[in-house]
Each structure stands twice: as structure tokens, then as C-alpha cells.
Amino acid sequence: MSRSAHPAGPRHADVLPEGHYTAPPTDLNALDSKVWAQTVTRTTDGVVSVGSIDVKKLAEEFGTPAYFIDEADFRARARAWRTAFGDDADVFYAGKAFLSRAVVRWLHEEGLNLDVCSAGELATALSAGMPAERIAFHGNNKSTAEITEAISSGVGRIVLDSFQEIVRVAHIAESLGKRQRVQIRVTVGVEAHTHEFIATAHEDQKFGIGLADGQAAEAVRRALALDGLELIGIHSHIGSQIFDMAGFEVAARRVVKLLAEIRDEHGVELPEIDLGGGLGIAYTSEDDPSEPHEIAKALHEIVTRECESAKLRTPRISVEPGRAIVGPTAFTLYEVGTIKPLDGLRTYVSVDGGMSDNIRTALYDAEYTVSLVSRVSDAEPMLVRVVGKHCESGDIVVRDAFLPADLAPGDLIAVPATGAYCRSMASNYNHALRPPVVAVRDGEARVIVRRETEEDLLRLDVG
Ligand code: LLP
């Protein structure tokens, strides 16, 4: 590991260019527990560890880039959601955030259910022993094969997303001699305060069936008339990375209103409502997410109050957190490569991964932090942009952050809060090999998703 001298680049707040940062942090070696997984700490020799194993050892054994997931933290967060919602509600972990067989087993053991949205996610869940009745199947364009597989394997519910699908699912269920439990996903017309690409309850988008224009009521009419379907409830998912509970409250109120209208029109009280996922996590110290028990309390209160005023039995509530469970439990470990100081601007720090292992910065302008984790440093803060090794200038992992000015090639840096939507959205761009996911717990580390190899790439290339 050579430590080459290089100009440190801009350092002082008064000469810093425009960016998404405030002042440099007072202590660059400190690890904010808001953004790091629970067992992450700095050992006495200054190296960061997770699950009692230091990152230098982890890098030696598993290489970089790699995602390290704190299993104890994952289980604790899953349990916290389960406990907060109690026995009269269900927590469905949203597999799209990150799914592997180990994760399915952890969820099963912690008493959570699972939301899947493709045949691949369903196969992963079933192969790891998640009971089919604890699985919900989602998606705005489920294929006939997916619907058939979901129904034949006995999934607990299919969330219907369009008029065509209502008919399609009913027919397939009937042809299999089954009656499928279903929910109807409605768009409640809430403008969630999040990035446009991850807001899902305003009317002009591809998910769900509109509530305001009476379409949802019509969907209910049609579903109730079909023998192949058992309509058990209404589903709403307003978006993702949301901090403000107001959107969920409006959604809950509108869904309960629909339940009352259904009761009045059909004499049926649907027993369940699903309020989706979307709760935000801390990516930086500025983010302030709510705790599961606060969220559970708020949702229970609003649903109970609305049901009392509509003289409805309170339905069973379910929620679908993905990011809020897995997001904070993992970090990505990179080795520093080329360091390029640009005078008067910032220093570009290249790592051995990039947009292939974290597309969120390029796609949503997501903000992350980064820390030097293989040693401590008392050097001055240096404004950096952490970039990947891909052939694209938008290949940015952390847009604006501070690292010590003595940073050198061979140092290990880590980006926290990468448990959700990083490995699950990873790509092979530039034929990058997707990094492994390593679970660490009580001094033991084991690969739960292995690193891709060139052999894997070539095996797919059959031309
Ligand atoms: N339920 C449904 C129906 C969903 O569509 C989603 C996420 C969730 C639950 C879980 O949402 P969460 O609790 O994880 O926010 N790739 C984007 C996020 C897309 C979310 C898609 N649906 C990102 O990286 O921010």
C-alpha cells in the first residue's frame, strides 16, 4: 500500500464550490450512528469493524468492492417493525430492496412476511422456505406465467394493479380450480415529498387504479363479481424515502373512506388494508427518520379513528417496509484508487466500483456520506467527489463529502446505508462483476451472495 504525496485540493469552507454540503465535519474519524449499522465501530487501532471483524480483514478475505451486512442489525430492525405493529397487523418486507435466501430465512425466523414483485423474487422466497401464504405478489405487469406460478404455489395474496389484471387473475385462478385472495392497489392522489421517480400515489403514473375518478370503486365491483377472486382488502403505496407521515395519513383516510363506500354499496366490510412501504432512512446526518413504533402508532391511530367515525370494524393493517429494514444495515467497502485534485474545485477520488454497485446517486441524485475506515487520520478535511471506474462522467457514488487530505491509493473507504436498492439494482455495466454481499455477525463473516466472476459473464454470452 503506497502512500503517494499529492496536492490536497480545496479545503476551506470559504473557497468551497457549490454543492450539497454544509461545513466540513469537526471530526472526520467519527462515525454517526444514524447512518452506520448498529455494530459498526472504530477499534482501538483506528480501523472500523462490523460484527467484531475489522474491515481490513474483511477486505483481505472478500475483496473490494463488497457490501457488508450487519445481520444482528437486520434482525433487530425486522423485529422492531414486527413488535411495533403487533399481532393484529402484518409486516411484509419489500424484497425489491434486497433479497437473498439468507435474508428470507432471517425474515421467516423474525416473523415477517414478504412482498415479491417478480417470478425471480418468488422463486428465491420459496426456495428459502418462506411459506407461500406469507407472500404477497405485486407488480403492474405480471405475466401469465408469473400469475400462474403465484397462484399454484399458494401465495397469500396477489395485489391487483389494473382492470385487465382483475380478469386475468380471476381466469387463471378458476382454471386452476382455486379462489385467489387479492387486494386492489389504488392511487390515492397524494403528492409524496420525494424524488419524482419514486413517488407513486399521484394519478399520472403507471401504478394502481385511481380513487378520485371512481375507477377504484368500479374495480371493486368487478372483483367482487368474479368467482376466482376473494377480495380481502385495498392497497396503497405512496412512494419511497418519505419522512413526512402526513402523506400516509391522507392515504389511510382515503382508503378507509373507500372501505365505507364498499360497505354501503355491497354490504361487505373488507377485512384488510395495506399502506405499503416508503419510510425514509438516514443517508446523511441531516436526515431524521421516525422509529417503527412511532409509525405504527400513527397509522393505527388514524385508521382506528377513521373507522370509528365511519362505523366500520377496524381492518387488519399491513405495511411493506423495505429500505427502512435493510437500508441502514449495510455499507459498501471500496479501495481508493486514483486521486485527482482539481484546483479550486474539488478532489476526485476514484474507487474500484461505482454506478454498477450504486446507481442511486446517478438516478435519483441520492446523497450519501463516506468515511476513511482502514485507519484514522488527523489531516485536514478535503472536499471530495467519490467516483467509480465506469466510462461515464455521471458515475458518481458520493457527490460531495469530506475525507482527510492525506487520503491515498490503497486506503479503504466505506459508504454507509447502502443495504437497500444498491445490490438489488446493481448492473454489469462495462462488464463489471457485481460485488458480493457478506453477512457479518458476532465475529463471523459469511458470503450470502457471492461475487460474480468472469466465468459467470462468459456463461451468459453464448454467441
Ligand atoms: N411496497 C410497494 C408496493 C413498493 O412498490 C415498494 C417500493 C415498497 C413497498 C417498499 O418501499 P420502501 O419501504 O423500500 O421505500 N429504487 C428506488 C426505490 C423504489 C421503490 C419501489 N417500490 C430507490 O433506490 O430509492
Short mmCIF file of C-alpha atoms and ligand atoms in Angstrom, two decimals:
data_model
loop_
_atom_site.label_atom_id
_atom_site.label_comp_id
_atom_site.label_asym_id
_atom_site.label_seq_id
_atom_site.Cartn_x
_atom_site.Cartn_y
_atom_site.Cartn_z
CA MET A 1 0.00 0.00 0.00
CA SER A 2 1.93 3.05 -1.17
CA ARG A 3 1.05 6.49 0.13
CA SER A 4 1.86 8.94 -2.65
CA ALA A 5 2.03 12.63 -1.87
CA HIS A 6 -0.38 14.79 -3.83
CA PRO A 7 -1.80 18.29 -3.56
CA ALA A 8 -4.71 18.13 -1.18
CA GLY A 9 -7.16 20.21 -3.21
CA PRO A 10 -9.56 22.80 -1.77
CA ARG A 11 -10.08 22.53 1.99
CA HIS A 12 -11.58 25.65 3.49
CA ALA A 13 -15.25 26.50 3.65
CA ASP A 14 -14.72 29.99 2.17
CA VAL A 15 -13.20 28.61 -1.03
CA LEU A 16 -15.55 25.66 -1.49
CA PRO A 17 -17.62 25.43 -4.67
CA GLU A 18 -21.40 24.96 -4.78
CA GLY A 19 -22.57 21.58 -3.55
CA HIS A 20 -24.79 19.51 -1.32
CA TYR A 21 -22.79 20.04 1.85
CA THR A 22 -22.63 22.37 4.76
CA ALA A 23 -19.37 22.84 6.64
CA PRO A 24 -16.72 20.12 6.91
CA PRO A 25 -17.45 17.86 9.89
CA THR A 26 -15.48 18.65 13.02
CA ASP A 27 -14.23 15.08 13.43
CA LEU A 28 -13.68 13.12 10.25
CA ASN A 29 -12.96 9.94 12.22
CA ALA A 30 -16.33 9.96 14.00
CA LEU A 31 -19.00 7.55 12.76
CA ASP A 32 -22.53 8.88 13.04
CA SER A 33 -24.67 6.04 14.41
CA LYS A 34 -27.61 7.43 12.44
CA VAL A 35 -26.12 6.28 9.14
CA TRP A 36 -23.98 3.31 10.15
CA ALA A 37 -25.21 -0.19 11.02
CA GLN A 38 -25.57 -0.90 14.73
CA THR A 39 -22.41 -2.93 15.35
CA VAL A 40 -20.13 -0.66 13.33
CA THR A 41 -17.48 0.94 15.49
CA ARG A 42 -13.82 2.03 15.37
CA THR A 43 -11.47 -0.37 17.12
CA THR A 44 -8.66 0.92 19.33
CA ASP A 45 -6.20 0.75 16.42
CA GLY A 46 -8.46 3.05 14.43
CA VAL A 47 -9.79 0.50 11.94
CA VAL A 48 -13.57 0.31 11.56
CA SER A 49 -15.22 -3.00 12.37
CA VAL A 50 -18.64 -4.55 11.90
CA GLY A 51 -19.89 -7.57 13.83
CA SER A 52 -16.50 -7.50 15.64
CA ILE A 53 -14.45 -8.01 12.44
CA ASP A 54 -12.31 -5.18 11.12
CA VAL A 55 -12.66 -4.01 7.55
CA LYS A 56 -9.01 -4.67 6.67
CA LYS A 57 -9.54 -8.35 7.44
CA LEU A 58 -12.85 -8.31 5.59
CA ALA A 59 -11.22 -6.70 2.54
CA GLU A 60 -8.42 -9.26 2.60
CA GLU A 61 -10.81 -12.16 2.75
CA PHE A 62 -13.61 -10.98 0.49
CA GLY A 63 -12.02 -8.29 -1.69
CA THR A 64 -13.47 -4.94 -2.68
CA PRO A 65 -15.85 -3.58 -3.66
CA ALA A 66 -18.18 -5.56 -1.40
CA TYR A 67 -21.33 -5.00 0.59
CA PHE A 68 -21.19 -5.96 4.26
CA ILE A 69 -24.49 -6.52 6.01
CA ASP A 70 -24.80 -6.45 9.79
CA GLU A 71 -27.01 -9.46 10.42
CA ALA A 72 -27.76 -8.56 14.05
CA ASP A 73 -28.89 -5.10 12.95
CA PHE A 74 -31.06 -6.52 10.16
CA ARG A 75 -32.76 -8.90 12.58
CA ALA A 76 -33.18 -6.17 15.19
CA ARG A 77 -34.82 -3.81 12.70
CA ALA A 78 -37.09 -6.54 11.34
CA ARG A 79 -38.08 -7.43 14.90
CA ALA A 80 -38.67 -3.78 15.79
CA TRP A 81 -41.18 -3.47 12.93
CA ARG A 82 -42.83 -6.74 13.87
CA THR A 83 -43.13 -5.78 17.54
CA ALA A 84 -44.27 -2.23 16.80
CA PHE A 85 -47.16 -3.41 14.62
CA GLY A 86 -48.13 -6.26 16.95
CA ASP A 87 -50.24 -9.33 16.35
CA ASP A 88 -53.19 -7.57 14.78
CA ALA A 89 -51.09 -6.32 11.86
CA ASP A 90 -48.68 -7.79 9.32
CA VAL A 91 -45.28 -6.61 8.20
CA PHE A 92 -44.31 -7.59 4.66
CA TYR A 93 -40.64 -6.91 3.95
CA ALA A 94 -40.33 -5.50 0.40
CA GLY A 95 -37.91 -7.89 -1.27
CA LYS A 96 -37.04 -5.46 -4.05
CA ALA A 97 -34.87 -3.51 -1.58
CA PHE A 98 -32.56 -6.52 -1.25
CA LEU A 99 -33.41 -10.20 -1.40
CA SER A 100 -31.34 -13.32 -0.92
CA ARG A 101 -32.06 -16.70 0.59
CA ALA A 102 -30.33 -15.81 3.85
CA VAL A 103 -32.47 -12.68 4.13
CA VAL A 104 -35.61 -14.75 3.54
CA ARG A 105 -34.60 -17.11 6.36
CA TRP A 106 -33.92 -14.18 8.73
CA LEU A 107 -37.32 -12.71 7.92
CA HIS A 108 -39.05 -16.02 8.42
CA GLU A 109 -37.35 -16.51 11.77
CA GLU A 110 -38.25 -12.98 12.88
CA GLY A 111 -41.92 -13.48 11.98
CA LEU A 112 -42.16 -11.16 8.98
CA ASN A 113 -43.98 -11.75 5.72
CA LEU A 114 -42.59 -10.98 2.28
CA ASP A 115 -43.61 -8.83 -0.65
CA VAL A 116 -42.29 -10.02 -4.03
CA CYS A 117 -42.81 -8.50 -7.45
CA SER A 118 -41.39 -10.97 -9.94
CA ALA A 119 -41.05 -14.69 -10.61
CA GLY A 120 -37.38 -14.40 -9.61
CA GLU A 121 -38.18 -12.93 -6.20
CA LEU A 122 -40.91 -15.52 -5.70
CA ALA A 123 -38.54 -18.36 -6.57
CA THR A 124 -35.93 -17.01 -4.13
CA ALA A 125 -38.53 -16.74 -1.36
CA LEU A 126 -39.95 -20.22 -1.90
CA SER A 127 -36.56 -21.86 -2.27
CA ALA A 128 -35.51 -20.44 1.11
CA GLY A 129 -38.60 -21.82 2.82
CA MET A 130 -40.85 -18.78 3.18
CA PRO A 131 -44.36 -20.24 3.47
CA ALA A 132 -46.32 -19.23 0.35
CA GLU A 133 -49.27 -17.96 2.37
CA ARG A 134 -46.97 -15.33 3.89
CA ILE A 135 -46.04 -13.94 0.47
CA ALA A 136 -47.73 -11.06 -1.35
CA PHE A 137 -47.26 -10.80 -5.11
CA HIS A 138 -47.04 -7.30 -6.64
CA GLY A 139 -46.38 -5.70 -9.99
CA ASN A 140 -48.06 -3.56 -12.63
CA ASN A 141 -47.49 -6.05 -15.44
CA LYS A 142 -47.41 -9.56 -14.04
CA SER A 143 -47.04 -12.13 -16.78
CA THR A 144 -49.42 -15.04 -17.21
CA ALA A 145 -46.58 -17.34 -16.17
CA GLU A 146 -45.96 -15.29 -13.02
CA ILE A 147 -49.65 -15.23 -12.07
CA THR A 148 -49.92 -18.96 -12.69
CA GLU A 149 -46.84 -19.67 -10.57
CA ALA A 150 -48.03 -17.38 -7.78
CA ILE A 151 -51.48 -18.96 -7.63
CA SER A 152 -50.28 -22.55 -7.93
CA SER A 153 -47.68 -22.08 -5.22
CA GLY A 154 -50.41 -20.70 -2.94
CA VAL A 155 -49.30 -17.10 -2.30
CA GLY A 156 -51.29 -15.40 0.41
CA ARG A 157 -52.33 -12.51 -1.76
CA ILE A 158 -51.94 -11.00 -5.18
CA VAL A 159 -52.15 -7.23 -5.35
CA LEU A 160 -54.18 -6.36 -8.45
CA ASP A 161 -52.96 -3.35 -10.36
CA SER A 162 -55.28 -2.91 -13.36
CA PHE A 163 -58.69 -3.82 -14.78
CA GLN A 164 -57.09 -6.27 -17.18
CA GLU A 165 -55.32 -7.99 -14.35
CA ILE A 166 -58.51 -8.42 -12.34
CA VAL A 167 -59.90 -10.54 -15.16
CA ARG A 168 -56.61 -12.31 -15.88
CA VAL A 169 -56.01 -13.38 -12.29
CA ALA A 170 -59.63 -14.50 -11.89
CA HIS A 171 -59.47 -16.64 -15.03
CA ILE A 172 -56.16 -18.25 -14.13
CA ALA A 173 -57.36 -18.97 -10.58
CA GLU A 174 -60.55 -20.54 -11.90
CA SER A 175 -58.67 -22.63 -14.43
CA LEU A 176 -56.52 -23.93 -11.57
CA GLY A 177 -59.63 -24.65 -9.53
CA LYS A 178 -58.68 -22.05 -6.93
CA ARG A 179 -60.05 -18.90 -5.37
CA GLN A 180 -57.19 -16.39 -5.00
CA ARG A 181 -57.04 -13.90 -2.15
CA VAL A 182 -56.44 -10.46 -3.67
CA GLN A 183 -56.15 -6.79 -2.80
CA ILE A 184 -56.71 -3.91 -5.19
CA ARG A 185 -53.99 -1.29 -5.38
CA VAL A 186 -55.40 2.21 -5.55
CA THR A 187 -53.71 5.53 -6.22
CA VAL A 188 -54.95 7.82 -3.52
CA GLY A 189 -53.83 11.07 -5.17
CA VAL A 190 -51.17 12.08 -2.64
CA GLU A 191 -48.15 14.04 -3.82
CA ALA A 192 -45.41 12.35 -1.78
CA HIS A 193 -42.46 14.59 -0.99
CA THR A 194 -39.72 12.54 -2.59
CA HIS A 195 -37.92 12.15 -5.92
CA GLU A 196 -40.36 12.04 -8.85
CA PHE A 197 -39.20 8.56 -9.91
CA ILE A 198 -40.06 7.05 -6.51
CA ALA A 199 -43.38 8.81 -5.86
CA THR A 200 -46.27 6.50 -6.67
CA ALA A 201 -49.61 7.84 -5.46
CA HIS A 202 -50.23 10.82 -7.72
CA GLU A 203 -52.61 9.95 -10.53
CA ASP A 204 -50.40 10.40 -13.60
CA GLN A 205 -48.27 7.25 -13.35
CA LYS A 206 -48.29 3.55 -14.12
CA PHE A 207 -49.23 2.02 -10.75
CA GLY A 208 -52.63 1.29 -9.28
CA ILE A 209 -56.19 2.28 -10.04
CA GLY A 210 -57.37 5.85 -9.43
CA LEU A 211 -59.54 6.54 -6.42
CA ALA A 212 -60.73 10.05 -7.17
CA ASP A 213 -62.41 9.33 -10.52
CA GLY A 214 -64.38 6.32 -9.27
CA GLN A 215 -62.18 3.78 -11.06
CA ALA A 216 -61.24 2.05 -7.82
CA ALA A 217 -64.90 1.61 -6.86
CA GLU A 218 -65.53 0.11 -10.30
CA ALA A 219 -62.54 -2.24 -9.86
CA VAL A 220 -64.03 -3.42 -6.56
CA ARG A 221 -67.40 -4.04 -8.27
CA ARG A 222 -65.72 -6.20 -10.91
CA ALA A 223 -63.52 -8.10 -8.46
CA LEU A 224 -66.43 -8.90 -6.16
CA ALA A 225 -68.35 -10.34 -9.11
CA LEU A 226 -65.67 -12.86 -10.08
CA ASP A 227 -65.66 -16.36 -8.57
CA GLY A 228 -61.91 -16.82 -8.91
CA LEU A 229 -61.18 -13.90 -6.57
CA GLU A 230 -61.59 -13.37 -2.85
CA LEU A 231 -61.22 -9.64 -2.35
CA ILE A 232 -59.63 -9.17 1.08
CA GLY A 233 -58.63 -5.54 1.00
CA ILE A 234 -57.34 -2.33 -0.51
CA HIS A 235 -53.68 -1.48 -1.02
CA SER A 236 -51.92 1.87 -1.23
CA HIS A 237 -48.22 2.63 -1.63
CA ILE A 238 -47.47 6.34 -1.86
CA GLY A 239 -43.76 6.31 -2.67
CA SER A 240 -40.34 5.79 -1.17
CA GLN A 241 -37.83 7.60 1.08
CA ILE A 242 -40.60 9.63 2.72
CA PHE A 243 -40.16 11.31 6.12
CA ASP A 244 -43.43 13.15 6.43
CA MET A 245 -46.22 10.99 7.92
CA ALA A 246 -48.88 13.36 6.51
CA GLY A 247 -48.95 11.52 3.17
CA PHE A 248 -49.62 8.19 4.91
CA GLU A 249 -52.38 9.76 6.97
CA VAL A 250 -54.13 11.12 3.91
CA ALA A 251 -53.74 7.75 2.19
CA ALA A 252 -55.15 5.89 5.21
CA ARG A 253 -58.09 8.26 5.41
CA ARG A 254 -58.93 7.87 1.72
CA VAL A 255 -58.60 4.08 1.81
CA VAL A 256 -60.92 3.85 4.85
CA LYS A 257 -63.40 6.11 3.05
CA LEU A 258 -63.38 3.64 0.16
CA LEU A 259 -63.98 0.75 2.61
CA ALA A 260 -67.03 2.61 3.92
CA GLU A 261 -68.33 3.16 0.39
CA ILE A 262 -67.83 -0.53 -0.37
CA ARG A 263 -69.77 -1.44 2.77
CA ASP A 264 -72.59 0.93 1.78
CA GLU A 265 -72.77 -0.33 -1.80
CA HIS A 266 -72.12 -4.05 -1.38
CA GLY A 267 -72.80 -4.76 2.30
CA VAL A 268 -69.26 -6.14 2.59
CA GLU A 269 -66.63 -4.97 5.08
CA LEU A 270 -63.22 -5.76 3.59
CA PRO A 271 -61.03 -7.12 6.39
CA GLU A 272 -57.62 -5.66 5.43
CA ILE A 273 -55.82 -2.55 4.31
CA ASP A 274 -52.21 -2.37 3.23
CA LEU A 275 -50.50 1.01 3.48
CA GLY A 276 -47.37 0.00 1.58
CA GLY A 277 -43.78 0.88 2.34
CA GLY A 278 -41.78 4.01 1.75
CA LEU A 279 -40.47 5.12 5.12
CA GLY A 280 -37.26 7.11 4.80
CA ILE A 281 -33.88 6.33 6.34
CA ALA A 282 -30.89 8.48 7.23
CA TYR A 283 -28.40 8.63 4.37
CA THR A 284 -26.69 11.63 5.92
CA SER A 285 -26.64 13.16 9.40
CA GLU A 286 -29.28 15.66 8.31
CA ASP A 287 -31.98 13.00 7.80
CA ASP A 288 -34.31 12.27 10.71
CA PRO A 289 -36.35 9.13 10.19
CA SER A 290 -39.17 8.05 12.51
CA GLU A 291 -38.93 4.88 14.55
CA PRO A 292 -41.15 1.88 13.69
CA HIS A 293 -43.13 2.27 16.94
CA GLU A 294 -43.93 5.92 16.09
CA ILE A 295 -45.03 4.92 12.60
CA ALA A 296 -47.14 2.04 13.90
CA LYS A 297 -48.79 4.26 16.49
CA ALA A 298 -49.58 6.98 13.96
CA LEU A 299 -51.04 4.54 11.43
CA HIS A 300 -53.06 2.59 13.99
CA GLU A 301 -54.49 5.80 15.43
CA ILE A 302 -55.54 7.26 12.13
CA VAL A 303 -57.10 4.02 10.85
CA THR A 304 -58.94 3.40 14.15
CA ARG A 305 -60.23 6.98 14.28
CA GLU A 306 -61.40 6.98 10.66
CA CYS A 307 -63.08 3.59 11.08
CA GLU A 308 -64.86 4.69 14.23
CA SER A 309 -66.26 7.73 12.50
CA ALA A 310 -67.35 5.62 9.51
CA LYS A 311 -68.77 2.94 11.87
CA LEU A 312 -66.53 0.28 10.32
CA ARG A 313 -64.76 -2.59 12.05
CA THR A 314 -61.05 -1.68 12.13
CA PRO A 315 -59.41 -3.70 9.36
CA ARG A 316 -56.16 -5.61 9.82
CA ILE A 317 -53.33 -3.29 8.74
CA SER A 318 -50.30 -4.36 6.80
CA VAL A 319 -47.19 -2.41 5.82
CA GLU A 320 -44.36 -3.15 3.42
CA PRO A 321 -41.09 -1.59 4.57
CA GLY A 322 -38.03 -2.46 2.50
CA ARG A 323 -35.48 0.32 2.77
CA ALA A 324 -36.31 1.04 6.44
CA ILE A 325 -35.30 -2.50 7.39
CA VAL A 326 -32.31 -3.29 5.18
CA GLY A 327 -31.05 0.14 4.14
CA PRO A 328 -29.14 1.13 7.27
CA THR A 329 -27.78 -2.37 7.90
CA ALA A 330 -25.11 -2.47 5.18
CA PHE A 331 -22.20 -0.47 3.84
CA THR A 332 -20.14 -0.73 0.68
CA LEU A 333 -16.40 -1.10 1.12
CA TYR A 334 -14.16 0.29 -1.63
CA GLU A 335 -10.45 0.60 -2.15
CA VAL A 336 -9.22 4.04 -3.11
CA GLY A 337 -7.51 4.19 -6.50
CA THR A 338 -6.68 7.30 -8.48
CA ILE A 339 -6.90 10.63 -6.64
CA LYS A 340 -7.24 13.71 -8.81
CA PRO A 341 -7.22 17.17 -7.18
CA LEU A 342 -8.83 19.85 -9.38
CA ASP A 343 -7.63 23.25 -8.34
CA GLY A 344 -10.35 25.50 -6.94
CA LEU A 345 -12.97 22.78 -7.39
CA ARG A 346 -12.66 19.50 -5.52
CA THR A 347 -10.67 16.30 -5.39
CA TYR A 348 -11.94 13.34 -7.38
CA VAL A 349 -11.41 10.07 -5.53
CA SER A 350 -11.87 7.01 -7.75
CA VAL A 351 -12.90 3.70 -6.24
CA ASP A 352 -12.92 0.17 -7.60
CA GLY A 353 -16.73 0.10 -8.05
CA GLY A 354 -19.18 2.84 -8.99
CA MET A 355 -22.55 3.19 -10.67
CA SER A 356 -22.64 -0.58 -11.25
CA ASP A 357 -22.91 -1.20 -7.50
CA ASN A 358 -24.76 2.01 -6.57
CA ILE A 359 -26.86 3.62 -9.29
CA ARG A 360 -28.89 5.68 -6.82
CA THR A 361 -26.69 8.79 -6.95
CA ALA A 362 -26.83 8.95 -10.74
CA LEU A 363 -30.51 8.02 -10.92
CA TYR A 364 -32.09 10.00 -8.06
CA ASP A 365 -29.38 12.46 -7.09
CA ALA A 366 -29.23 10.49 -3.86
CA GLU A 367 -26.98 11.76 -1.11
CA TYR A 368 -24.51 9.57 0.74
CA THR A 369 -21.66 10.06 3.15
CA VAL A 370 -18.28 8.35 3.09
CA SER A 371 -15.59 7.65 5.67
CA LEU A 372 -12.00 6.52 5.70
CA VAL A 373 -12.28 3.18 7.51
CA SER A 374 -8.88 1.47 7.32
CA ARG A 375 -7.20 3.99 9.66
CA VAL A 376 -7.79 7.23 11.48
CA SER A 377 -6.33 10.47 10.27
CA ASP A 378 -5.88 13.90 11.79
CA ALA A 379 -5.27 15.54 8.42
CA GLU A 380 -7.43 18.47 7.38
CA PRO A 381 -10.75 17.81 5.65
CA MET A 382 -10.62 17.80 1.87
CA LEU A 383 -13.73 18.24 -0.28
CA VAL A 384 -14.10 15.14 -2.43
CA ARG A 385 -16.35 13.58 -5.01
CA VAL A 386 -16.20 9.80 -4.85
CA VAL A 387 -16.46 8.41 -8.36
CA GLY A 388 -16.41 4.96 -9.86
CA LYS A 389 -14.38 3.35 -12.61
CA HIS A 390 -17.03 3.40 -15.32
CA CYS A 391 -16.81 5.16 -18.64
CA GLU A 392 -19.25 7.89 -17.80
CA SER A 393 -18.87 11.22 -16.03
CA GLY A 394 -22.17 10.68 -14.19
CA ASP A 395 -20.56 7.69 -12.49
CA ILE A 396 -20.69 9.31 -9.06
CA VAL A 397 -21.05 7.41 -5.79
CA VAL A 398 -20.89 10.32 -3.33
CA ARG A 399 -21.36 13.74 -4.85
CA ASP A 400 -19.96 15.90 -2.07
CA ALA A 401 -18.20 14.76 1.06
CA PHE A 402 -15.11 15.39 3.12
CA LEU A 403 -12.26 12.95 3.56
CA PRO A 404 -8.87 13.56 5.19
CA ALA A 405 -6.40 15.34 2.94
CA ASP A 406 -3.79 12.58 3.40
CA LEU A 407 -6.07 10.05 1.70
CA ALA A 408 -4.01 7.78 -0.51
CA PRO A 409 -4.42 4.96 -3.02
CA GLY A 410 -4.89 1.69 -1.15
CA ASP A 411 -6.90 3.26 1.70
CA LEU A 412 -10.27 1.68 2.33
CA ILE A 413 -13.31 3.93 2.36
CA ALA A 414 -16.89 2.92 3.05
CA VAL A 415 -20.27 4.32 2.08
CA PRO A 416 -22.92 3.60 4.72
CA ALA A 417 -26.67 2.98 4.25
CA THR A 418 -26.27 1.00 1.04
CA GLY A 419 -28.35 -2.00 2.13
CA ALA A 420 -31.38 -1.05 0.06
CA TYR A 421 -31.59 -0.70 -3.72
CA CYS A 422 -27.84 -0.98 -4.30
CA ARG A 423 -27.07 -4.69 -4.78
CA SER A 424 -30.65 -5.19 -5.99
CA MET A 425 -30.16 -2.54 -8.70
CA ALA A 426 -26.55 -3.44 -9.48
CA SER A 427 -25.58 -3.93 -13.12
CA ASN A 428 -22.80 -5.35 -15.22
CA TYR A 429 -22.12 -2.05 -16.95
CA ASN A 430 -18.68 -2.17 -18.57
CA HIS A 431 -18.78 -5.86 -17.68
CA ALA A 432 -18.22 -5.04 -14.06
CA LEU A 433 -18.55 -8.06 -11.81
CA ARG A 434 -21.30 -7.48 -9.28
CA PRO A 435 -19.88 -7.40 -5.74
CA PRO A 436 -20.66 -9.99 -3.09
CA VAL A 437 -22.88 -9.48 -0.07
CA VAL A 438 -21.21 -10.67 3.09
CA ALA A 439 -23.17 -11.13 6.31
CA VAL A 440 -21.23 -10.38 9.46
CA ARG A 441 -22.34 -11.35 12.94
CA ASP A 442 -20.54 -11.96 16.27
CA GLY A 443 -17.07 -12.31 14.79
CA GLU A 444 -18.16 -14.45 11.86
CA ALA A 445 -18.45 -13.40 8.24
CA ARG A 446 -20.06 -15.43 5.50
CA VAL A 447 -20.84 -14.73 1.88
CA ILE A 448 -24.59 -14.76 1.27
CA VAL A 449 -24.39 -13.62 -2.36
CA ARG A 450 -21.06 -14.40 -3.98
CA ARG A 451 -19.05 -12.09 -6.20
CA GLU A 452 -19.69 -12.53 -9.89
CA THR A 453 -16.83 -13.95 -11.89
CA GLU A 454 -15.72 -13.54 -15.48
CA GLU A 455 -16.90 -17.10 -15.91
CA ASP A 456 -20.42 -16.02 -14.91
CA LEU A 457 -20.32 -13.29 -17.55
CA LEU A 458 -18.99 -15.58 -20.26
CA ARG A 459 -21.51 -18.29 -19.41
CA LEU A 460 -24.34 -15.96 -20.40
CA ASP A 461 -22.60 -14.95 -23.62
CA VAL A 462 -23.49 -17.87 -25.83
CA GLY A 463 -22.90 -16.29 -29.26
N1 LLP B 1 -44.44 -1.76 -1.45
C1 LLP B 1 -44.53 -1.48 -2.76
C2 LLP B 1 -45.76 -1.78 -3.47
C3 LLP B 1 -43.45 -0.88 -3.41
O1 LLP B 1 -43.55 -0.59 -4.70
C4 LLP B 1 -42.28 -0.58 -2.69
C5 LLP B 1 -41.13 0.05 -3.35
C6 LLP B 1 -42.22 -0.92 -1.34
C7 LLP B 1 -43.34 -1.50 -0.74
C8 LLP B 1 -41.00 -0.68 -0.48
O2 LLP B 1 -40.66 0.66 -0.40
P1 LLP B 1 -39.51 1.10 0.63
O3 LLP B 1 -40.03 0.85 2.03
O4 LLP B 1 -38.32 0.28 0.35
O5 LLP B 1 -39.29 2.53 0.36
N2 LLP B 1 -35.22 2.13 -6.30
C9 LLP B 1 -35.73 3.23 -5.51
C10 LLP B 1 -36.90 2.81 -4.67
C11 LLP B 1 -38.01 2.20 -5.47
C12 LLP B 1 -39.10 1.71 -4.59
C13 LLP B 1 -40.03 0.83 -5.36
N3 LLP B 1 -41.11 0.33 -4.59
C14 LLP B 1 -34.60 3.79 -4.67
O6 LLP B 1 -33.48 3.33 -4.75
O7 LLP B 1 -34.82 4.75 -3.92
#
